[in-house]
PDB file of C-alpha atoms in Angstrom:
ATOM      1  CA  GLN D   1      45.442  54.794  48.652  1.00 80.00           C
ATOM      2  CA  VAL D   2      47.049  52.112  46.511  1.00 85.00           C
ATOM      3  CA  GLN D   3      49.846  50.299  48.301  1.00 93.00           C
ATOM      4  CA  LEU D   4      52.156  47.346  47.796  1.00 96.00           C
ATOM      5  CA  VAL D   5      53.879  46.133  50.953  1.00 97.00           C
ATOM      6  CA  GLU D   6      56.626  43.526  50.810  1.00 97.00           C
ATOM      7  CA  SER D   7      57.585  41.222  53.664  1.00 97.00           C
ATOM      8  CA  GLY D   8      59.584  38.078  54.260  1.00 97.00           C
ATOM      9  CA  GLY D   9      63.077  39.357  53.645  1.00 97.00           C
ATOM     10  CA  GLY D  10      65.943  38.609  56.001  1.00 97.00           C
ATOM     11  CA  LEU D  11      69.314  36.986  56.468  1.00 98.00           C
ATOM     12  CA  VAL D  12      69.809  33.461  55.173  1.00 98.00           C
ATOM     13  CA  GLN D  13      72.789  31.238  54.506  1.00 98.00           C
ATOM     14  CA  ALA D  14      73.745  30.293  50.988  1.00 98.00           C
ATOM     15  CA  GLY D  15      71.692  27.331  49.859  1.00 98.00           C
ATOM     16  CA  GLY D  16      68.786  28.333  52.037  1.00 98.00           C
ATOM     17  CA  SER D  17      65.287  29.520  51.184  1.00 98.00           C
ATOM     18  CA  LEU D  18      63.080  32.536  51.738  1.00 98.00           C
ATOM     19  CA  ARG D  19      59.532  33.356  50.723  1.00 98.00           C
ATOM     20  CA  LEU D  20      58.703  36.952  49.956  1.00 98.00           C
ATOM     21  CA  SER D  21      55.163  38.267  50.048  1.00 98.00           C
ATOM     22  CA  CYS D  22      53.665  41.421  48.603  1.00 98.00           C
ATOM     23  CA  ALA D  23      50.290  42.478  49.948  1.00 97.00           C
ATOM     24  CA  ALA D  24      48.292  44.871  47.808  1.00 94.00           C
ATOM     25  CA  SER D  25      45.673  47.255  49.117  1.00 90.00           C
ATOM     26  CA  GLY D  26      43.542  50.072  47.806  1.00 89.00           C
ATOM     27  CA  ARG D  27      42.858  48.295  44.522  1.00 87.00           C
ATOM     28  CA  THR D  28      42.467  44.752  43.263  1.00 88.00           C
ATOM     29  CA  PHE D  29      45.379  43.683  41.076  1.00 89.00           C
ATOM     30  CA  SER D  30      43.805  40.519  39.693  1.00 89.00           C
ATOM     31  CA  ARG D  31      43.966  41.883  36.116  1.00 91.00           C
ATOM     32  CA  HIS D  32      47.449  43.415  36.449  1.00 93.00           C
ATOM     33  CA  VAL D  33      50.763  41.794  35.638  1.00 95.00           C
ATOM     34  CA  MET D  34      52.798  41.682  38.856  1.00 96.00           C
ATOM     35  CA  GLY D  35      56.545  41.452  39.093  1.00 97.00           C
ATOM     36  CA  TRP D  36      59.558  41.274  41.340  1.00 98.00           C
ATOM     37  CA  PHE D  37      62.676  43.372  40.844  1.00 98.00           C
ATOM     38  CA  ARG D  38      65.847  43.638  42.893  1.00 98.00           C
ATOM     39  CA  GLN D  39      68.649  46.093  43.435  1.00 98.00           C
ATOM     40  CA  ALA D  40      72.021  45.032  44.754  1.00 97.00           C
ATOM     41  CA  PRO D  41      74.416  47.558  46.328  1.00 92.00           C
ATOM     42  CA  GLY D  42      76.056  49.686  43.680  1.00 95.00           C
ATOM     43  CA  LYS D  43      73.990  48.181  40.877  1.00 97.00           C
ATOM     44  CA  GLU D  44      70.931  49.182  38.921  1.00 97.00           C
ATOM     45  CA  ARG D  45      67.560  47.664  39.696  1.00 97.00           C
ATOM     46  CA  GLU D  46      66.941  44.530  37.634  1.00 98.00           C
ATOM     47  CA  PHE D  47      63.980  42.373  36.685  1.00 98.00           C
ATOM     48  CA  VAL D  48      63.623  39.065  38.536  1.00 98.00           C
ATOM     49  CA  ALA D  49      60.226  37.538  37.681  1.00 98.00           C
ATOM     50  CA  ALA D  50      56.727  38.413  36.563  1.00 98.00           C
ATOM     51  CA  ILE D  51      53.328  36.748  36.475  1.00 97.00           C
ATOM     52  CA  GLY D  52      50.274  37.531  34.406  1.00 94.00           C
ATOM     53  CA  TRP D  53      46.675  37.523  35.569  1.00 85.00           C
ATOM     54  CA  ILE D  54      46.563  34.062  34.047  1.00 82.00           C
ATOM     55  CA  VAL D  55      48.830  32.466  36.627  1.00 77.00           C
ATOM     56  CA  THR D  56      50.475  30.037  34.225  1.00 83.00           C
ATOM     57  CA  ASN D  57      51.967  33.011  32.404  1.00 93.00           C
ATOM     58  CA  THR D  58      55.271  33.531  34.188  1.00 96.00           C
ATOM     59  CA  TYR D  59      58.668  34.799  33.159  1.00 97.00           C
ATOM     60  CA  TYR D  60      62.026  34.712  34.928  1.00 98.00           C
ATOM     61  CA  THR D  61      65.409  36.214  34.418  1.00 98.00           C
ATOM     62  CA  ASP D  62      67.925  33.502  33.535  1.00 98.00           C
ATOM     63  CA  SER D  63      69.880  33.735  36.778  1.00 97.00           C
ATOM     64  CA  VAL D  64      66.917  32.636  38.912  1.00 98.00           C
ATOM     65  CA  LYS D  65      65.276  30.055  36.657  1.00 98.00           C
ATOM     66  CA  GLY D  66      64.824  26.743  38.438  1.00 97.00           C
ATOM     67  CA  ARG D  67      65.466  28.353  41.850  1.00 98.00           C
ATOM     68  CA  PHE D  68      62.739  31.015  42.217  1.00 98.00           C
ATOM     69  CA  THR D  69      59.004  30.628  41.771  1.00 98.00           C
ATOM     70  CA  ILE D  70      56.588  33.508  41.412  1.00 98.00           C
ATOM     71  CA  SER D  71      52.945  33.004  42.299  1.00 97.00           C
ATOM     72  CA  ARG D  72      49.876  34.992  43.220  1.00 96.00           C
ATOM     73  CA  ASP D  73      46.692  34.571  45.202  1.00 94.00           C
ATOM     74  CA  ASN D  74      44.148  36.934  43.677  1.00 92.00           C
ATOM     75  CA  ALA D  75      41.630  36.204  46.417  1.00 93.00           C
ATOM     76  CA  LYS D  76      44.138  37.584  48.922  1.00 94.00           C
ATOM     77  CA  ASN D  77      45.477  40.247  46.529  1.00 94.00           C
ATOM     78  CA  THR D  78      48.955  38.955  47.331  1.00 96.00           C
ATOM     79  CA  LEU D  79      52.042  38.186  45.287  1.00 97.00           C
ATOM     80  CA  TYR D  80      54.752  35.733  46.345  1.00 98.00           C
ATOM     81  CA  LEU D  81      58.312  34.867  45.453  1.00 98.00           C
ATOM     82  CA  GLN D  82      59.649  31.534  46.699  1.00 98.00           C
ATOM     83  CA  MET D  83      63.423  31.640  46.597  1.00 98.00           C
ATOM     84  CA  ASN D  84      65.367  28.396  46.948  1.00 98.00           C
ATOM     85  CA  SER D  85      69.054  27.532  46.655  1.00 98.00           C
ATOM     86  CA  LEU D  86      69.941  31.122  47.417  1.00 98.00           C
ATOM     87  CA  LYS D  87      73.336  32.395  46.345  1.00 98.00           C
ATOM     88  CA  LEU D  88      75.486  35.252  47.588  1.00 97.00           C
ATOM     89  CA  GLU D  89      74.678  37.156  44.410  1.00 97.00           C
ATOM     90  CA  ASP D  90      70.964  37.117  45.272  1.00 98.00           C
ATOM     91  CA  THR D  91      71.658  39.651  48.021  1.00 98.00           C
ATOM     92  CA  ALA D  92      69.609  42.754  47.209  1.00 98.00           C
ATOM     93  CA  VAL D  93      66.593  44.817  48.089  1.00 98.00           C
ATOM     94  CA  TYR D  94      63.602  43.118  46.489  1.00 98.00           C
ATOM     95  CA  TYR D  95      60.678  45.171  45.196  1.00 98.00           C
ATOM     96  CA  CYS D  96      57.272  44.087  44.028  1.00 98.00           C
ATOM     97  CA  ALA D  97      55.552  46.090  41.347  1.00 97.00           C
ATOM     98  CA  ALA D  98      52.395  46.141  39.255  1.00 96.00           C
ATOM     99  CA  GLN D  99      51.793  47.047  35.654  1.00 94.00           C
ATOM    100  CA  LYS D 100      48.781  49.016  34.487  1.00 89.00           C
ATOM    101  CA  TYR D 101      45.432  47.264  34.044  1.00 88.00           C
ATOM    102  CA  LEU D 102      45.381  44.543  31.345  1.00 88.00           C
ATOM    103  CA  ARG D 103      48.789  45.444  29.946  1.00 89.00           C
ATOM    104  CA  PRO D 104      50.792  42.496  28.542  1.00 91.00           C
ATOM    105  CA  LEU D 105      53.648  41.083  30.577  1.00 92.00           C
ATOM    106  CA  ARG D 106      56.838  43.108  30.251  1.00 93.00           C
ATOM    107  CA  VAL D 107      60.228  43.002  31.983  1.00 94.00           C
ATOM    108  CA  ASP D 108      61.041  46.703  31.569  1.00 95.00           C
ATOM    109  CA  GLU D 109      60.576  48.455  34.911  1.00 95.00           C
ATOM    110  CA  GLY D 110      59.187  51.450  33.038  1.00 94.00           C
ATOM    111  CA  GLU D 111      56.072  49.361  32.345  1.00 95.00           C
ATOM    112  CA  TYR D 112      55.350  49.092  36.096  1.00 95.00           C
ATOM    113  CA  ASP D 113      53.601  52.043  37.692  1.00 94.00           C
ATOM    114  CA  THR D 114      52.995  50.871  41.260  1.00 95.00           C
ATOM    115  CA  TRP D 115      55.891  49.881  43.533  1.00 97.00           C
ATOM    116  CA  GLY D 116      56.427  48.636  47.044  1.00 97.00           C
ATOM    117  CA  GLN D 117      59.032  50.019  49.406  1.00 97.00           C
ATOM    118  CA  GLY D 118      61.298  46.984  49.178  1.00 97.00           C
ATOM    119  CA  THR D 119      62.517  44.256  51.510  1.00 98.00           C
ATOM    120  CA  GLN D 120      66.147  43.360  52.143  1.00 98.00           C
ATOM    121  CA  VAL D 121      67.406  39.878  51.349  1.00 98.00           C
ATOM    122  CA  THR D 122      70.922  39.085  52.522  1.00 98.00           C
ATOM    123  CA  VAL D 123      72.588  35.787  51.687  1.00 98.00           C
ATOM    124  CA  SER D 124      75.651  34.911  53.739  1.00 97.00           C
ATOM    125  CA  SER D 125      78.355  32.309  53.183  1.00 94.00           C
TER     126      SER D 125
END
């Protein structure tokens, strides 16, 4: 059974940091683009960041550039999202997701066919 399991969410004050992890099982994702999405209350799910199987290939939505860093450890089959300088508007459920094998990096969530269950990130003032 293929699974993505996120962890590392929680409550943090504005300006603080969190590191999300996404552990994959049931399949190796070393040749899959991996991404992070988020959904705030009352809003649609949106793209946050993605990373190709070549780890220097990364892409971020403008609102998190310079604050968030996506990375992956293929040996551990794990995806990460380091979030610094968190803002109130970063509050959301964060999901990790994987594209199909060897597909090019995309930001459209329709290109991702494997999803985790999500982890809550709450930023307080």
